[in-house]
Coordinates of C-alpha atoms and ligand atoms in Angstrom, one line a residue:
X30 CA -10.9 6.9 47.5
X31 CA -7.7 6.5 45.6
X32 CA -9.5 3.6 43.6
X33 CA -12.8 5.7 42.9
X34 CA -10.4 8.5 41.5
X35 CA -8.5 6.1 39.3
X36 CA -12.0 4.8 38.1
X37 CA -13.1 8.7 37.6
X38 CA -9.5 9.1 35.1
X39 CA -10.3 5.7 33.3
X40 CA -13.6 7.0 32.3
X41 CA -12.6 10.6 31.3
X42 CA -10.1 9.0 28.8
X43 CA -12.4 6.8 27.6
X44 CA -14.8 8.8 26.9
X45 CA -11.9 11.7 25.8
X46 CA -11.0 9.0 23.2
X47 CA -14.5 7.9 22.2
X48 CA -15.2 11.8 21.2
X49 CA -12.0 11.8 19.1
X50 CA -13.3 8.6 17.3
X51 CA -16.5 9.8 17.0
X52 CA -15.5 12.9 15.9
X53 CA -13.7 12.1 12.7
X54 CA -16.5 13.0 9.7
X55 CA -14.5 12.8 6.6
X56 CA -14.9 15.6 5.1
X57 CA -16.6 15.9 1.2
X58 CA -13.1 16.2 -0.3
X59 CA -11.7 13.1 1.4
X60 CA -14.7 11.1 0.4
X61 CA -14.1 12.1 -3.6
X62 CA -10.5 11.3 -3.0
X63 CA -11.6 7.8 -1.4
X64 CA -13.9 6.7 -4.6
X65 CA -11.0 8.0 -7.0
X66 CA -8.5 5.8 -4.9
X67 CA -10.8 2.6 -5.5
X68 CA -11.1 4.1 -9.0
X69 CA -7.5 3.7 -9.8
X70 CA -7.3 0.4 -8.9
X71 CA -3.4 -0.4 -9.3
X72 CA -0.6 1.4 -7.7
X73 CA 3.2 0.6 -7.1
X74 CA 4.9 0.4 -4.1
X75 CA 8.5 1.4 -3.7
X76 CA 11.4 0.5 -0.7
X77 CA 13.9 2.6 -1.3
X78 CA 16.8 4.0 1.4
X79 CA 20.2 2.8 2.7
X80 CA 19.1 -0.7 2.9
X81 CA 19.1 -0.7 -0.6
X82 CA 23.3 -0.6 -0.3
X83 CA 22.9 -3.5 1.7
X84 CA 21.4 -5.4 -1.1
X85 CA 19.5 -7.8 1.4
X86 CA 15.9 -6.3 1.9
X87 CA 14.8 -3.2 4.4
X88 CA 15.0 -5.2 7.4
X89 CA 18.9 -6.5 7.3
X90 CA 19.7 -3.6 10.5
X91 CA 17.3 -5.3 13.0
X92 CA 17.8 -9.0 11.4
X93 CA 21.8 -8.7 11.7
X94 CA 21.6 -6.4 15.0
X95 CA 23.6 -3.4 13.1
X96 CA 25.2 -0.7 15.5
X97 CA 22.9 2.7 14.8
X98 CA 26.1 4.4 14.7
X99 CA 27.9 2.3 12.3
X100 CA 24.9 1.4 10.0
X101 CA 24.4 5.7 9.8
X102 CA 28.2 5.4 8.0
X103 CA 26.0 4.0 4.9
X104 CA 25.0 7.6 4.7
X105 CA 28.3 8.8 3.7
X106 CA 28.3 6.4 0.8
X107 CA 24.9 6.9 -0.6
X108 CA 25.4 8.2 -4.5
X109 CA 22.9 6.9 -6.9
X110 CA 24.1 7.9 -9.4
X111 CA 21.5 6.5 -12.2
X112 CA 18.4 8.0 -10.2
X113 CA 16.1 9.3 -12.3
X114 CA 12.9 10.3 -11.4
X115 CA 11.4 11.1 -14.3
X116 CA 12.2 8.0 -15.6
X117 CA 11.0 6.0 -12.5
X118 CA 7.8 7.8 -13.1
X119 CA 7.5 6.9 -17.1
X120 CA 8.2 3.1 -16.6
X121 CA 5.5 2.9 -13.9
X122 CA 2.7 5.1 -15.8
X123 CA 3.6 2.4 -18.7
X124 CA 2.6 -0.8 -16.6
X125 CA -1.2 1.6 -16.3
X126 CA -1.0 2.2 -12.4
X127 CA -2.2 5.2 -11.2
X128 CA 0.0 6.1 -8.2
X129 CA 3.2 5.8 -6.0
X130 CA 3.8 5.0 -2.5
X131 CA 7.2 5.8 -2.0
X132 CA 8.5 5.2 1.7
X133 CA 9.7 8.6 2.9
X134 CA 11.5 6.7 5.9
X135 CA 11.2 3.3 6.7
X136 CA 12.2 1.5 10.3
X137 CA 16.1 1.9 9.5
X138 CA 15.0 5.7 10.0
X139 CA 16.6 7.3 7.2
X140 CA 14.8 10.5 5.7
X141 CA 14.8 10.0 2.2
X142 CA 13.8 13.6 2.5
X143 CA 14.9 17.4 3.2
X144 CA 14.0 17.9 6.2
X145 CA 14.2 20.2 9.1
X146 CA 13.8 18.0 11.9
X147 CA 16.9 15.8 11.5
X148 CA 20.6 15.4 10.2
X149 CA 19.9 12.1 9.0
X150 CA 18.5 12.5 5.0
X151 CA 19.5 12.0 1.9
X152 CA 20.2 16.3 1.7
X153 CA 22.0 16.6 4.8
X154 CA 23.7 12.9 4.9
X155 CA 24.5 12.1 1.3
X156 CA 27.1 13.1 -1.1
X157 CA 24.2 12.7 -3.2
X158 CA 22.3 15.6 -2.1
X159 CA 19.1 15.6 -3.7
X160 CA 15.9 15.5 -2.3
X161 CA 14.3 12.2 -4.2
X162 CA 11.0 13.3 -3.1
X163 CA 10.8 16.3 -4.3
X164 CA 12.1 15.3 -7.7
X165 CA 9.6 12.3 -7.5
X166 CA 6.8 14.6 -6.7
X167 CA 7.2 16.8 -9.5
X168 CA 7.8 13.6 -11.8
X169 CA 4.5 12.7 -10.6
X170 CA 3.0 15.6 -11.1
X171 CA 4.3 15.7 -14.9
X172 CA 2.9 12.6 -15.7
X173 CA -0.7 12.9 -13.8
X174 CA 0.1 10.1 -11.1
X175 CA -0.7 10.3 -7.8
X176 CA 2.3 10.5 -4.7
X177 CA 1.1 8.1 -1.6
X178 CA 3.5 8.6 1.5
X179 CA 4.9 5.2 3.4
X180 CA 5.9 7.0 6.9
X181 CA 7.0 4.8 9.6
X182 CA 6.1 4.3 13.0
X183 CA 9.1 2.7 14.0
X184 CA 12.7 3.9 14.1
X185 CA 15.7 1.9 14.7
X186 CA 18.1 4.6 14.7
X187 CA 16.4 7.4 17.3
X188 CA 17.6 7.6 20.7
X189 CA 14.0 8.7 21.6
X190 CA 11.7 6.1 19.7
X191 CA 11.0 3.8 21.7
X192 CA 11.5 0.3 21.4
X193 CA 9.3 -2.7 20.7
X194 CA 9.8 -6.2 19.7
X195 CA 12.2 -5.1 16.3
X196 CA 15.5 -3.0 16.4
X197 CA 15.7 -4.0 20.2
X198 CA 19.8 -4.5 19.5
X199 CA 21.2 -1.9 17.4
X200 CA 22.7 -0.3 20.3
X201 CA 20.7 2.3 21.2
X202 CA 21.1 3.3 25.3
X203 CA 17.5 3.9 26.3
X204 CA 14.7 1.2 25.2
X205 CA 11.5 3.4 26.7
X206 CA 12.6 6.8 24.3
X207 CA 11.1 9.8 24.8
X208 CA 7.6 9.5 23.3
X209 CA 6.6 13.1 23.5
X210 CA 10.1 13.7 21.4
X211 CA 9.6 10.9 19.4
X212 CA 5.7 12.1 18.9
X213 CA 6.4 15.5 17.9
X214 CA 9.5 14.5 15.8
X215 CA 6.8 12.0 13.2
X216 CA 4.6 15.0 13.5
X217 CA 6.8 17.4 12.7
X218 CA 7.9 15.4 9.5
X219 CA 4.6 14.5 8.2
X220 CA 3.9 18.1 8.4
X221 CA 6.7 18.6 5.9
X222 CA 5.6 15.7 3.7
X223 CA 2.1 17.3 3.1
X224 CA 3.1 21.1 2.9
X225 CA 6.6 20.6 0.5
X226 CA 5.3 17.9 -2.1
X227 CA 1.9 19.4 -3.4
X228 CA -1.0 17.4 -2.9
X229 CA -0.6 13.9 -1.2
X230 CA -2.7 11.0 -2.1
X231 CA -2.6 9.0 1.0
X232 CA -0.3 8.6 4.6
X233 CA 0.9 4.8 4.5
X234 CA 1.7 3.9 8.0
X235 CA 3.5 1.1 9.2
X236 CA 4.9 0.1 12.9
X237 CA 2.2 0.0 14.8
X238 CA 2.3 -3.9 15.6
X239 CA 5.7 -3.7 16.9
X240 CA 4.4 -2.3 20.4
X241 CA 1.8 -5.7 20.7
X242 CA 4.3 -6.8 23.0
X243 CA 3.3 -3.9 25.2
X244 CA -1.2 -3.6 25.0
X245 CA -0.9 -0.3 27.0
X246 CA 1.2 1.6 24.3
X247 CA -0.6 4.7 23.2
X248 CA 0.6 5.7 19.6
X249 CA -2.2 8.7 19.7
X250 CA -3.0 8.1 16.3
X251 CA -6.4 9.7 16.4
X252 CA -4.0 13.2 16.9
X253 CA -1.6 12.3 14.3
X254 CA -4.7 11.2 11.8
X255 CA -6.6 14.6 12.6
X256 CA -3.3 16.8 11.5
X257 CA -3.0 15.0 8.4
X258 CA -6.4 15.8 7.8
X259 CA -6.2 19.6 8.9
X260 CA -3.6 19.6 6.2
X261 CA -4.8 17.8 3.6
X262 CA -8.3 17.1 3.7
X263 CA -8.3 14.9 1.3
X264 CA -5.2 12.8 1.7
X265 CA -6.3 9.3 2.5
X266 CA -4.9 7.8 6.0
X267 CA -3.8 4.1 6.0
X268 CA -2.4 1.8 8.4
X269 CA -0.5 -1.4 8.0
X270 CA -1.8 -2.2 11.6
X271 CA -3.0 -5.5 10.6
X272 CA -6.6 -4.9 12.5
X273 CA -9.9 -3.8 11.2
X274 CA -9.1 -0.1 11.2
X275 CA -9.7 2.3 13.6
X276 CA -11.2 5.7 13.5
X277 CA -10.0 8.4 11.2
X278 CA -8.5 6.0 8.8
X279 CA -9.9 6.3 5.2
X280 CA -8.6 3.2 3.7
X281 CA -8.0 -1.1 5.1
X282 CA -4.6 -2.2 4.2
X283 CA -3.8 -5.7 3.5
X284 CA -0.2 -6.8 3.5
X285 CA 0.9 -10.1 1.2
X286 CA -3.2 -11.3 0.8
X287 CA -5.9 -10.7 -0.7
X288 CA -9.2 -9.3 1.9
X289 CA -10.2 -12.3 3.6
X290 CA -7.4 -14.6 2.3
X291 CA -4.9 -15.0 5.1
X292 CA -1.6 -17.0 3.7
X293 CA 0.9 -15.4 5.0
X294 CA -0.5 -15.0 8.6
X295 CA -0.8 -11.2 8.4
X296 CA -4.0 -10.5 6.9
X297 CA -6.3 -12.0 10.0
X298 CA -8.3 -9.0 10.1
X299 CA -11.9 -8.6 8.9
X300 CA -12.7 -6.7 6.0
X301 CA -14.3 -3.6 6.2
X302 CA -16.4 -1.0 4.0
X303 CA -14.1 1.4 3.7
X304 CA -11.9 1.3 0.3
X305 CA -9.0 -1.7 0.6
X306 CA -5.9 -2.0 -1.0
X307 CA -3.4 -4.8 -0.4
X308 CA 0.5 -4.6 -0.9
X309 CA 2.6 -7.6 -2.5
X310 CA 6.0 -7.6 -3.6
X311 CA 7.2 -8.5 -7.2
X312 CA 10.0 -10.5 -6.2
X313 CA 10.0 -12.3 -2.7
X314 CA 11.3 -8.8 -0.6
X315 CA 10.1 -5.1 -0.4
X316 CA 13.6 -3.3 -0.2
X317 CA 16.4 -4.4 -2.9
X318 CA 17.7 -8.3 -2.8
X319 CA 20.4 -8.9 -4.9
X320 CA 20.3 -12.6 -4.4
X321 CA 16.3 -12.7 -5.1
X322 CA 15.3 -12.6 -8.8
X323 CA 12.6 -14.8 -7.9
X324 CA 10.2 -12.4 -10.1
X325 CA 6.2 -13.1 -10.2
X326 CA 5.1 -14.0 -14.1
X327 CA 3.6 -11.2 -15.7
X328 CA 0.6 -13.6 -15.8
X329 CA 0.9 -14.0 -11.9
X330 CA 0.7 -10.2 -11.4
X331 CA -2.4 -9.5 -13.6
X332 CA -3.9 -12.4 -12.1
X333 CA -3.4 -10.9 -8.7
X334 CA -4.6 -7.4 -9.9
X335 CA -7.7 -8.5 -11.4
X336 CA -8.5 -10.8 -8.3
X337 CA -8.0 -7.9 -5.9
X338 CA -10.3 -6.2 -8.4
X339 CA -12.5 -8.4 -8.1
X340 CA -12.8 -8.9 -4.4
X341 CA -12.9 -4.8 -4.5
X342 CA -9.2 -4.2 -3.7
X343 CA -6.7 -2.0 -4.9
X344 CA -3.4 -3.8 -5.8
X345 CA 0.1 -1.9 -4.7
X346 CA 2.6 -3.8 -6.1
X347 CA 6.2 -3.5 -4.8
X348 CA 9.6 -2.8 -6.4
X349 CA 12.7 -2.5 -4.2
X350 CA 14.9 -0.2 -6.2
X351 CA 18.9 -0.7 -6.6
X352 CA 21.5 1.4 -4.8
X353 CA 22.4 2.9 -8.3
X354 CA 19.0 4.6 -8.6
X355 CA 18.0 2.6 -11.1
X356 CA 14.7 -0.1 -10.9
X357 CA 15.6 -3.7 -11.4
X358 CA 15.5 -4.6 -15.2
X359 CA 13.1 -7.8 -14.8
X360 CA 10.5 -5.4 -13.1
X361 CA 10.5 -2.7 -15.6
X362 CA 10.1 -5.2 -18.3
X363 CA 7.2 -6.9 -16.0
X364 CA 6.0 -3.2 -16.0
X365 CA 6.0 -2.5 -19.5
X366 CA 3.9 -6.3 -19.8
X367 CA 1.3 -5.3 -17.3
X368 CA 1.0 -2.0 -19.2
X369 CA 0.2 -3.8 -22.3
X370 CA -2.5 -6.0 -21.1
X371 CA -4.2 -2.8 -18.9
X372 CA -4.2 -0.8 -22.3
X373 CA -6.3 -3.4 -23.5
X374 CA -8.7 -4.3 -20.6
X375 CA -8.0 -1.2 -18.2
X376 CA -11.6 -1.0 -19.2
X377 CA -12.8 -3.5 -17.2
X378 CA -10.6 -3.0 -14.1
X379 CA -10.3 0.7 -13.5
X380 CA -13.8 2.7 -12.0
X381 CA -14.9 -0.9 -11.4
X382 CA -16.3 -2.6 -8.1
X383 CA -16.5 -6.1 -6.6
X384 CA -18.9 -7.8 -9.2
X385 CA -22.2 -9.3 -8.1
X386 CA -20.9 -12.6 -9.0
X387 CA -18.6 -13.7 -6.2
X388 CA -15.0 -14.7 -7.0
X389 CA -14.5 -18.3 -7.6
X390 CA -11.9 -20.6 -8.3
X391 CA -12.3 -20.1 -12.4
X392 CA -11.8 -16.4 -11.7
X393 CA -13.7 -13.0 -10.4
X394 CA -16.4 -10.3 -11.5
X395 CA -16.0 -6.5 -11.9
X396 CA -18.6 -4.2 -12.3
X397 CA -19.5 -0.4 -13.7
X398 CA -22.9 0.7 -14.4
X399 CA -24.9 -2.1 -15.9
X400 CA -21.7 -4.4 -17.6
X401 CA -20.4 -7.1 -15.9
X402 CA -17.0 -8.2 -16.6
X403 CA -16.4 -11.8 -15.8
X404 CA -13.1 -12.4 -15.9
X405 CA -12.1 -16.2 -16.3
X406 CA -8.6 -16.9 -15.0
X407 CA -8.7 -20.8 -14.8
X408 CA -11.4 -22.7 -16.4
X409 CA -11.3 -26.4 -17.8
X410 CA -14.7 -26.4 -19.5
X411 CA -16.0 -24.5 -22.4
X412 CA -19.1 -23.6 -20.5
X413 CA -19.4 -21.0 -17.0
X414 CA -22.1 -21.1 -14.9
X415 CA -22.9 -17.9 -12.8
X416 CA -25.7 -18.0 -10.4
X417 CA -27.3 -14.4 -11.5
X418 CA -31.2 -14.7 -10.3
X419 CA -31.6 -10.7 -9.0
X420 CA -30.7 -9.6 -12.4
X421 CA -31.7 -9.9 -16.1
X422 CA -28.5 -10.2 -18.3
X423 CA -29.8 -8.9 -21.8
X424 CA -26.1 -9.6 -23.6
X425 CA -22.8 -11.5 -23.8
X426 CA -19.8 -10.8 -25.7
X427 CA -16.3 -11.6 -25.6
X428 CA -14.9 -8.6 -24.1
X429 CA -12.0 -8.3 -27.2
X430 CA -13.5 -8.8 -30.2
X431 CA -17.0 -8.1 -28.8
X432 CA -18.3 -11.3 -30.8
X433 CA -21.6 -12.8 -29.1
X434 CA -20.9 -15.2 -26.4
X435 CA -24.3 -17.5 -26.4
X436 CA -26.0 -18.3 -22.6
X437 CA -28.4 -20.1 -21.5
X438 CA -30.9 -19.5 -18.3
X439 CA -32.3 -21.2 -15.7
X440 CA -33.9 -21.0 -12.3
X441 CA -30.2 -20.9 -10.6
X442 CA -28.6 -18.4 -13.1
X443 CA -26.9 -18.3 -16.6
X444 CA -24.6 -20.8 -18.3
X445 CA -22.1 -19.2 -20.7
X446 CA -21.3 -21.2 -23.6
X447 CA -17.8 -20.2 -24.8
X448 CA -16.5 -20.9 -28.5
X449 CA -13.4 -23.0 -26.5
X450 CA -12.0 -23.7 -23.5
X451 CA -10.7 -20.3 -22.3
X452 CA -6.7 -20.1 -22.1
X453 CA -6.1 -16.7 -22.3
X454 CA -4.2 -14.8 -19.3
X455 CA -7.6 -13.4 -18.5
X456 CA -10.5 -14.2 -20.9
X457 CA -13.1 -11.9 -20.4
X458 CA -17.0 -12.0 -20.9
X459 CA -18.5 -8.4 -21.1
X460 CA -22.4 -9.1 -19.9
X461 CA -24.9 -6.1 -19.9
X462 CA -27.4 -6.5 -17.2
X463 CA -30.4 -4.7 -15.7
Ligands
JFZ528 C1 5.8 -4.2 7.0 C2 7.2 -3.7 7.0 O1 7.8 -4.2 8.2 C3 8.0 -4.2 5.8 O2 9.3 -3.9 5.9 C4 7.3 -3.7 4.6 O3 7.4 -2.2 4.6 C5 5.9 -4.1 4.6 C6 5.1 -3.5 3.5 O4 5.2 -3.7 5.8 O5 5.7 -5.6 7.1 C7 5.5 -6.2 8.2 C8 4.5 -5.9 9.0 C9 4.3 -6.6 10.2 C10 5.2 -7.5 10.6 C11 6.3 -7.8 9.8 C12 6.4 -7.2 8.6 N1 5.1 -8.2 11.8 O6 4.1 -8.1 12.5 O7 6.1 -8.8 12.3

């Protein structure tokens, strides 16, 4: 009897959670907001909060076992002084990406945010008083970029999160929590992030593979997605869960790869048709390093933008700014390079898609209407061949100067014949096709 009942209970959950997946329809709004996302193309990612004091990337409290107590002392200390959101804003709207995604509390569990719903944030904590947010928001809003939300699963510091496989030693008495605290706690926030800071381009979660350790763990996400989306329809929902994404999430996140390239072991999952974006950091860390100034190339960036373009990926690329307030020098200046080259071939990156051509080793295709943008990254010959049979290319030209690019066809596809052997940062082919 008692095994027929338990039966009876497994079925009405799962079919209690199949109506909740089912039952996510984006709604007209989000669907806009989704094609503007892959519009954009190019955001920037920043890990800011006490770690930054710690100079040794977001995850030193965890790493180096920090007493919650002791490591909430950093608090007291927090003044940066050279913050300046305005010009945070200006230096990233130079480098031609369209949005932010700031983390609003990361797994050391600091609010970087006013709010209600705990002591520990930069208003309440600080000598430094100001809500970052806010002032980043209305930056944002100045300068026409778009405000994406990191908001973390995971907390280190609350007696009532519970714990997973991180932040298991940072002295915290009870390791199961209180989920339903814990729950309404992240729900109670994210209601502040989307009703204080104007419209919100997308929730950026992160956590949710610390409780693999336990298959059972229920995060109700299909709750917490459905009251993001009763507040703002058309703020996107992402998670850096590392799977193929589940119901009521608008967006695949990619963390360190691009989709389908898996060399850092935590992009595994398959790619999916909703919009994807994938994170990288400019350095080697997300929060501040002092010892890392192991910066990408300018080159190495664009290169990574315009392959994530071309395999129909967004590019967030990190900065971990300093406990001063102020962004690294080196990245700003990579900023400002990036900028340079996207005023001259934003073109043929932002409103694009995945060209037809498949990315190759020599480089990748984008795509708007009928031009095809073949973007040669690494070539040794003076001659391309793309294997175009479905279409009729009518034109070539160098996508610069717009001088002719000659090509030849045959029953495989087109050979471009190029006036030398391409060693630009990105030399780029504009075909027109129909
Ligand atoms: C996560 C965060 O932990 C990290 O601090 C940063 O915010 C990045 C963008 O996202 O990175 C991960 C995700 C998963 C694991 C480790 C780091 N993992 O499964 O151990």
């Amino acid at each position: 009897m008692k095994k027929h009942f338990i039966t009876f209970l497994l079925l009405v959950g799962m079919t209690a959670s199949l109506t909740a997946q089912q039952k996510y329809q984006p709604t007209e709004a989000n669907l806009k907001a989704r094609s503007e996302f892959q519009d954009n193309k190019f955001g920037i990612f920043l890990h800011w909060g006490l770690y930054a004091m710690l100079a040794t990337g977001e995850w030193t409290m965890t790493n180096n076992n920090l007493n919650y107590k002791e490591y909430a002392k950093l608090a007291g200390g927090f003044y940066p002084s050279k913050f300046d959101a305005d010009k945070w804003v200006a230096a990233i709207k130079a480098s031609g990406a369209k949005y932010i995604c700031f983390t609003t509390r990361h797994h050391e569990g600091f609010s970087m945010f006013d709010t209600k719903y705990s002591d520990y944030n930069i208003v309440k904590a600080t000598p430094f008083k100001r809500d970052v947010v806010k002032e980043l928001a209305d930056a944002c809003a100045k300068h026409g970029i778009k405000l994406h939300f990191y908001y973390s699963h995971i907390d280190w510091y609350r007696e009532d999160a519970p714990q997973g496989r991180t932040g298991r030693r940072t002295g915290r008495p009870n390791p199961k929590g209180d989920w339903k605290s814990y729950y309404q706690f992240m729900n109670n926030q994210l209601t502040e992030l989307l009703t204080n800071y104007g419209p919100i381009g997308a929730i950026w979660f992160d956590g949710w593979w610390d409780q693999d350790i336990n298959p059972d763990f229920d995060w109700e996400l299909p709750e917490q997605y459905a009251l993001i989306h009763r507040l703002q329809p058309a703020c996107l929902v992402g998670n850096n869960h590392h799977q193929t994404p589940f119901a009521g999430e608008d967006i695949q996140i990619f963390e360190r790869d691009l989709p389908g390239e898996n060399t850092a072991g935590l992009s595994g999952q398959s790619v999916s048709h909703l919009p994807l974006e994938t994170c990288e950091t400019m350095n080697g860390m997300w929060g501040y390093k002092i010892t890392d100034q192991n910066y990408k190339s300018t080159k190495t960036l664009i290169h990574y933008l315009v392959k994530a373009a071309g395999k129909d990926a967004n590019l967030l690329m990190n900065i971990g700014p300093q406990p001063d307030g102020e962004l690294p020098e080196v990245a700003v200046q990579r900023l400002k390079e990036v900028g340079e080259w996207m005023s001259k071939y934003g073109e043929t990156i932002y409103g694009t898609r995945g060209g037809l051509v498949a990315p190759h080793d020599w480089g990748v295709t984008t795509q708007k209407g009928n031009k095809l943008y073949v973007h040669i990254l690494n070539l040794q010959d003076k001659a391309l061949f793309l294997p175009i049979v479905d279409k009729k290319v009518k034109k070539a030209v160098v996508f610069a100067d717009k001088t002719p690019v000659r090509f030849t066809k045959n029953k495989e596809g087109i050979v471009l014949e190029l006036a030398k052997v391409p060693t630009d940062v990105d030399y780029v082919v504009e075909l027109t096709i129909d």
